[in-house]
mmCIF file of C-alpha atoms in Angstrom:
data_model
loop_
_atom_site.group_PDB
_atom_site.id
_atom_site.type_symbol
_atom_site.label_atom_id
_atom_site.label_comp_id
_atom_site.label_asym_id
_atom_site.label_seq_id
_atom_site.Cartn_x
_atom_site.Cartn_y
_atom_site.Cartn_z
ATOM 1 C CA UNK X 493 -21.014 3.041 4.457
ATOM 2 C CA UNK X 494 -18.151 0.923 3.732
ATOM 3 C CA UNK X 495 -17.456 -2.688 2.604
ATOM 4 C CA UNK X 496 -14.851 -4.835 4.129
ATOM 5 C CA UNK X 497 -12.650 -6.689 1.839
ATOM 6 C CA UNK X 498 -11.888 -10.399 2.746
ATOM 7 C CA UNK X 499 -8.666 -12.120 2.167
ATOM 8 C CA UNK X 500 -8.663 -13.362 -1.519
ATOM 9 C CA UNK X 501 -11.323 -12.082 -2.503
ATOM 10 C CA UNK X 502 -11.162 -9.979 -5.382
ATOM 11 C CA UNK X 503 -14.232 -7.027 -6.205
ATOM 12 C CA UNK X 504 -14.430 -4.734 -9.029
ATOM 13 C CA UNK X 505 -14.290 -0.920 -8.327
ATOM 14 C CA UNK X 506 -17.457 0.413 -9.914
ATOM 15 C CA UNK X 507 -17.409 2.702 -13.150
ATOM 16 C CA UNK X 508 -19.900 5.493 -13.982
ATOM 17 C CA UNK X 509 -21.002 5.202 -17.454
ATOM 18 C CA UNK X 510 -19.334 7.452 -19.721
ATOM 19 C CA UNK X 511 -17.056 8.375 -17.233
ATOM 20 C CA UNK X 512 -13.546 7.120 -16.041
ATOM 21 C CA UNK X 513 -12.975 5.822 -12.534
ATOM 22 C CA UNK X 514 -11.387 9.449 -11.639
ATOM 23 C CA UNK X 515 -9.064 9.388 -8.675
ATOM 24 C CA UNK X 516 -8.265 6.666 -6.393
ATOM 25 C CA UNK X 517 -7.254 7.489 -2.562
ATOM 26 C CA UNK X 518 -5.120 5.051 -1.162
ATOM 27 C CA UNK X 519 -5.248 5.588 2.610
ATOM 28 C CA UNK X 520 -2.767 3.829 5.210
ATOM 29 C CA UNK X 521 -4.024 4.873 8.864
ATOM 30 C CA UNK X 522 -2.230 3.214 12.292
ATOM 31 C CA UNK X 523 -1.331 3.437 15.719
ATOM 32 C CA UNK X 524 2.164 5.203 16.245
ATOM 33 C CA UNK X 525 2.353 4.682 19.588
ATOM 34 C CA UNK X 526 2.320 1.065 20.950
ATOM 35 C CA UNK X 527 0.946 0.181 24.134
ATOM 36 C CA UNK X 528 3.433 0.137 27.153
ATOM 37 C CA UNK X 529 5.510 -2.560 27.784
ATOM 38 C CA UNK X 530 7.419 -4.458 30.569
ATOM 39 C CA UNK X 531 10.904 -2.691 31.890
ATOM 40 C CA UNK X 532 12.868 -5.791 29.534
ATOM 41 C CA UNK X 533 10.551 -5.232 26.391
ATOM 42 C CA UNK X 534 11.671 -0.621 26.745
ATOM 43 C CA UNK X 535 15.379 -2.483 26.608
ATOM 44 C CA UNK X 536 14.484 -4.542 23.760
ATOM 45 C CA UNK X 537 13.634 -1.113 22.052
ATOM 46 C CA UNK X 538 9.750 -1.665 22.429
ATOM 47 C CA UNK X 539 8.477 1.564 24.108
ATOM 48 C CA UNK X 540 9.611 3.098 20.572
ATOM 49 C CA UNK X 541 6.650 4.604 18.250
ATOM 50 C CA UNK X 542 6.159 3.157 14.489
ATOM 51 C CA UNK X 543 6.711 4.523 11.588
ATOM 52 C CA UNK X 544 5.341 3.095 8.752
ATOM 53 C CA UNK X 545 5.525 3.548 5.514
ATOM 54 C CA UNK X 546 3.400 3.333 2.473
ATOM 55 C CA UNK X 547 3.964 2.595 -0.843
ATOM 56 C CA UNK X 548 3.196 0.407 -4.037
ATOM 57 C CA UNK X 549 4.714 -1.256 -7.164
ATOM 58 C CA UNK X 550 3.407 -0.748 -10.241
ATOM 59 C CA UNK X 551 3.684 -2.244 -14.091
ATOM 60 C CA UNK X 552 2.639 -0.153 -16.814
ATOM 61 C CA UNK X 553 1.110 -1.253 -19.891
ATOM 62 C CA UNK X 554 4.664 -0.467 -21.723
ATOM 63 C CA UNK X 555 6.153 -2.871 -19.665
ATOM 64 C CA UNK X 556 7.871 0.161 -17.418
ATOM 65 C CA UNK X 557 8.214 -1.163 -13.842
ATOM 66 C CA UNK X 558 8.791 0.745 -10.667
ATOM 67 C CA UNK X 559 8.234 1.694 -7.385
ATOM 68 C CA UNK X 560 6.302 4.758 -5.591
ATOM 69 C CA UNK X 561 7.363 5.425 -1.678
ATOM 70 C CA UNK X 562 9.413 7.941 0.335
ATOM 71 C CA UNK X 563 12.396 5.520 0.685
ATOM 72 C CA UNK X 564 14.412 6.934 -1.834
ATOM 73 C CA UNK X 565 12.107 9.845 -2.079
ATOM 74 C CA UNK X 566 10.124 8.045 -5.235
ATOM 75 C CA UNK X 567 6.847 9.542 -4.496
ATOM 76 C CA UNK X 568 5.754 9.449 -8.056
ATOM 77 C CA UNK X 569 3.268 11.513 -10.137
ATOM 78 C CA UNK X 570 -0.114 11.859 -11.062
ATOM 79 C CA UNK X 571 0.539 14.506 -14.271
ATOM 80 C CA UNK X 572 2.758 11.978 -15.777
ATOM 81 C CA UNK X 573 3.748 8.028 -15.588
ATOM 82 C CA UNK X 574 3.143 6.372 -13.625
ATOM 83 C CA UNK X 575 0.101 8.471 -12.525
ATOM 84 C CA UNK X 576 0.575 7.241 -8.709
ATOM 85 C CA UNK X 577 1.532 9.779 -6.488
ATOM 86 C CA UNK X 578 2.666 9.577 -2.533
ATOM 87 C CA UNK X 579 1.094 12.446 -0.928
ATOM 88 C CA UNK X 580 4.091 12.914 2.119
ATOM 89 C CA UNK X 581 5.605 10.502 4.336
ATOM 90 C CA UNK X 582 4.101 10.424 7.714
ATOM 91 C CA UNK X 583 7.119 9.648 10.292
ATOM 92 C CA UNK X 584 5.128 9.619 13.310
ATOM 93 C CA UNK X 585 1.615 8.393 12.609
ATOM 94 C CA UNK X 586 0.580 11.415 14.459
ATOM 95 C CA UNK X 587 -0.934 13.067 11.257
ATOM 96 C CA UNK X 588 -4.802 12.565 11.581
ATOM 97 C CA UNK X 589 -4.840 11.810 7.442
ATOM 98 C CA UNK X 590 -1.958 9.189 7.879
ATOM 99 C CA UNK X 591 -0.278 8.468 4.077
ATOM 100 C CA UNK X 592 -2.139 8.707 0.569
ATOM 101 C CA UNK X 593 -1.408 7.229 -2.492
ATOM 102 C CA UNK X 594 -3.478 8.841 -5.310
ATOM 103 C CA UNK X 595 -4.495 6.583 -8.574
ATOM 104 C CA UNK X 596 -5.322 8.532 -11.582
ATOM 105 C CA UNK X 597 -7.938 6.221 -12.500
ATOM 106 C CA UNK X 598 -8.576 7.487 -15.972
ATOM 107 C CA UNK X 599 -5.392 6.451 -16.947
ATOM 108 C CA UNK X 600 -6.340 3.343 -16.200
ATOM 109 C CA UNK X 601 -5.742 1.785 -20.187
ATOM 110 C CA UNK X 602 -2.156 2.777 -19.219
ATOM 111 C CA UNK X 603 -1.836 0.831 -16.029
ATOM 112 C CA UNK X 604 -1.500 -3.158 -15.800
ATOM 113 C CA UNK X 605 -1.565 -3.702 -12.408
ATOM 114 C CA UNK X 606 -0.391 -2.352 -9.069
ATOM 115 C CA UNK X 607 0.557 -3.569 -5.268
ATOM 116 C CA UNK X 608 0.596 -1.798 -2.824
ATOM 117 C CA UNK X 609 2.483 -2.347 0.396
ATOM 118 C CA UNK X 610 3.345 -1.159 3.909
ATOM 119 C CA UNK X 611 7.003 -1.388 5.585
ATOM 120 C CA UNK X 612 8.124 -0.493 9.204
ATOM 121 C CA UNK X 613 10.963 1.627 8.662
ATOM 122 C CA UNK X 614 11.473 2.295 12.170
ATOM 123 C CA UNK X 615 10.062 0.514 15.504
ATOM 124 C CA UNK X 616 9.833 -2.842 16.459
ATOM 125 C CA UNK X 617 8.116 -5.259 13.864
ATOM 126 C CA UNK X 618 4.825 -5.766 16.002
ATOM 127 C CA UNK X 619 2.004 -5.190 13.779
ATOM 128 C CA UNK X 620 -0.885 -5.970 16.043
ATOM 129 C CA UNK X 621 -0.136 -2.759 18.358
ATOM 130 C CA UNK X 622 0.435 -0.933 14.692
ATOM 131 C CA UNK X 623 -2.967 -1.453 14.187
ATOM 132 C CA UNK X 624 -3.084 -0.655 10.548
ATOM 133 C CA UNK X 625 -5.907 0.204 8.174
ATOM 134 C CA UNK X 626 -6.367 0.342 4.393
ATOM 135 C CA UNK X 627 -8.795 2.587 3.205
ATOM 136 C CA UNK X 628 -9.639 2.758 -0.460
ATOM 137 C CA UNK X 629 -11.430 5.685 -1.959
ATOM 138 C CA UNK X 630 -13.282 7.065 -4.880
ATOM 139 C CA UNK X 631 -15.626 9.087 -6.363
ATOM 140 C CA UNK X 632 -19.238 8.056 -6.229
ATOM 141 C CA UNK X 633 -18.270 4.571 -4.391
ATOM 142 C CA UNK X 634 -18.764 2.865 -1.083
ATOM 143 C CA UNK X 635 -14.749 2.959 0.935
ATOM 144 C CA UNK X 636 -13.443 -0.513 0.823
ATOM 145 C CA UNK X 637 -11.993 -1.548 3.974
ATOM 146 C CA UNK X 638 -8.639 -3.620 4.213
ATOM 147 C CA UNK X 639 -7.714 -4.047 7.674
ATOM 148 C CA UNK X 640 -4.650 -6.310 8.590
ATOM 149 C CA UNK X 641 -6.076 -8.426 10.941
ATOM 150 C CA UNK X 642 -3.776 -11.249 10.682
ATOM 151 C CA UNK X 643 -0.505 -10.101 13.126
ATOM 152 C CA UNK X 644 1.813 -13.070 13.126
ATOM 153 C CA UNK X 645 5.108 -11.861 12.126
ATOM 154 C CA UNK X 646 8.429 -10.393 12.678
ATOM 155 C CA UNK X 647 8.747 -9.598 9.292
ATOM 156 C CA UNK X 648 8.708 -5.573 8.177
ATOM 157 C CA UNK X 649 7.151 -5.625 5.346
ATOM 158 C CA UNK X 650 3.143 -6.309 4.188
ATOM 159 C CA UNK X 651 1.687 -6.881 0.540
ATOM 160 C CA UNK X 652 -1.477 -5.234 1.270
ATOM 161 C CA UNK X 653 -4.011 -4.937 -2.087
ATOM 162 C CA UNK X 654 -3.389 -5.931 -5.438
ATOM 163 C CA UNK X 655 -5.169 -3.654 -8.103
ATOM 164 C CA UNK X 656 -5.381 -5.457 -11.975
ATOM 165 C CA UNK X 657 -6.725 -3.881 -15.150
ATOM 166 C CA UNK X 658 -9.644 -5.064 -16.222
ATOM 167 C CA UNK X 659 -10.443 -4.569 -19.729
ATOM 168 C CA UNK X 660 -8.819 -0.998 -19.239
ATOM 169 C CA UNK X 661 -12.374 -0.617 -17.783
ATOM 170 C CA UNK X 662 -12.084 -1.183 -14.021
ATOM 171 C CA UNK X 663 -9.351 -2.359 -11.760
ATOM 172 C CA UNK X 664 -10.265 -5.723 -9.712
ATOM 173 C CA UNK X 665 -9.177 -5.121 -5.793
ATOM 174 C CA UNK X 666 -7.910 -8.256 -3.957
ATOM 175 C CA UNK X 667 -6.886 -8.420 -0.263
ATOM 176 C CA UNK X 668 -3.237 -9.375 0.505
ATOM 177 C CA UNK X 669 -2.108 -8.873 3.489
ATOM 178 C CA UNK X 670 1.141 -11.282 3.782
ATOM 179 C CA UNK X 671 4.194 -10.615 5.326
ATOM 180 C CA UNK X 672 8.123 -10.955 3.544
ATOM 181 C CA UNK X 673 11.124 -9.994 4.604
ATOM 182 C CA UNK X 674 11.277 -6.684 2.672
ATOM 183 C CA UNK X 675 11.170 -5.553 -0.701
ATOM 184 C CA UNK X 676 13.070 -8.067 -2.939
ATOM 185 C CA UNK X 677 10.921 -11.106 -1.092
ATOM 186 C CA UNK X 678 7.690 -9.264 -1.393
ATOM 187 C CA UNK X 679 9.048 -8.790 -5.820
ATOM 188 C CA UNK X 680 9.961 -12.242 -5.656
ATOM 189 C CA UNK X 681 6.800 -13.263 -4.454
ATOM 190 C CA UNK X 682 4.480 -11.566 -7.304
ATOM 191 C CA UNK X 683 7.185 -11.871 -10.111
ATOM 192 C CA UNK X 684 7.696 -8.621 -10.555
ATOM 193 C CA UNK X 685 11.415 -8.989 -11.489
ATOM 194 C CA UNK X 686 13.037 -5.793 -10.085
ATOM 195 C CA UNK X 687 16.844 -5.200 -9.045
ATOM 196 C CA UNK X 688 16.977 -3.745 -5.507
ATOM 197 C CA UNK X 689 19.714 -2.040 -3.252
ATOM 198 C CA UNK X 690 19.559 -0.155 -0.076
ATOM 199 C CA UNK X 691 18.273 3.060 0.085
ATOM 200 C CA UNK X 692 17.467 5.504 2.890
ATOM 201 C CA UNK X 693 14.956 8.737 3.570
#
């Protein structure tokens, strides 16, 4: 079974009594390879596959900002702040897990809140034939489901969840899913008040 989130709507993941919320899997799942396209659209550069990326930013309770994602090889780490680790970085979309970020949800009193994002580093900014999926996991829990079903922009990058601390009990999940113009925009937009440059993989 799994429950659906709907945009801005915000649920509570559920905590065993006695018990922390363990580890939270973070799964981003999509089509690499777009459906074929008129002989103008392959000049364009639309018959090329997708790659994206997933990632998050995160605030600590210290006040220590950052960001966990392959650009920049950043992937993080769950033995030590900010306990959010990027498993790999999928460049095809051909791997059958697609990309994990992994939560340490015990460390939750350490964690204020988190948002995580996908980008399309490479391919065409058409996010309908990406056909992405957001798949939240933990232990002794129903999946939660955060699909991006709303397609209507050029833009390259998505918010897709934001995760708050909750009485360094829970974290509350909300569906995002709106589209900026990259990273700075998508900052900008949840005042996360970072300094950004350029970076490659």
């Amino acid at each position: 079974m799994a429950i659906s989130l709907e945009k801005g709507r915000k649920v509570n993941l559920q905590k065993k009594e006695r018990t922390g919320l363990g580890e939270i899997l973070v799964n981003l799942n999509w089509n690499s390879r777009p459906a074929k396209q008129g002989f103008f659209a392959s000049l364009m550069g639309g018959g090329k596959g997708i790659d994206l990326d997933l990632g998050c930013l995160y605030e600590l309770k210290n006040g220590r900002k950052g960001a966990v994602q392959a650009l920049g090889n950043a992937f993080g780490s769950l033995k030590e702040p900010p306990y959010i680790a990027l498993d790999g970085d999928d460049r095809t979309g051909a791997v059958t897990t697609g990309e994990n970020l992994r939560i340490d949800g015990n460390r939750i009193a350490e964690i204020k809140r988190i948002l995580v994002y996908t980008f399309i580093y490479e391919g065409i900014a058409n996010w309908q034939q990406a056909d992405a999926t957001v798949t939240i996991r933990y232990p002794g829990a129903e999946d939660l489901i955060v699909k991006m079903d709303d397609y209507n922009s050029s833009n390259i990058m998505c918010g897709l969840v934001l995760l708050e601390n909750v009485n360094d009990e829970t974290f509350s999940v909300e569906k995002i899913v709106q589209f900026y113009k990259g990273h700075e925009a998508l900052d900008q937009a949840f005042h996360w008040g970072m300094r950004w440059k350029a970076g490659r993989k």
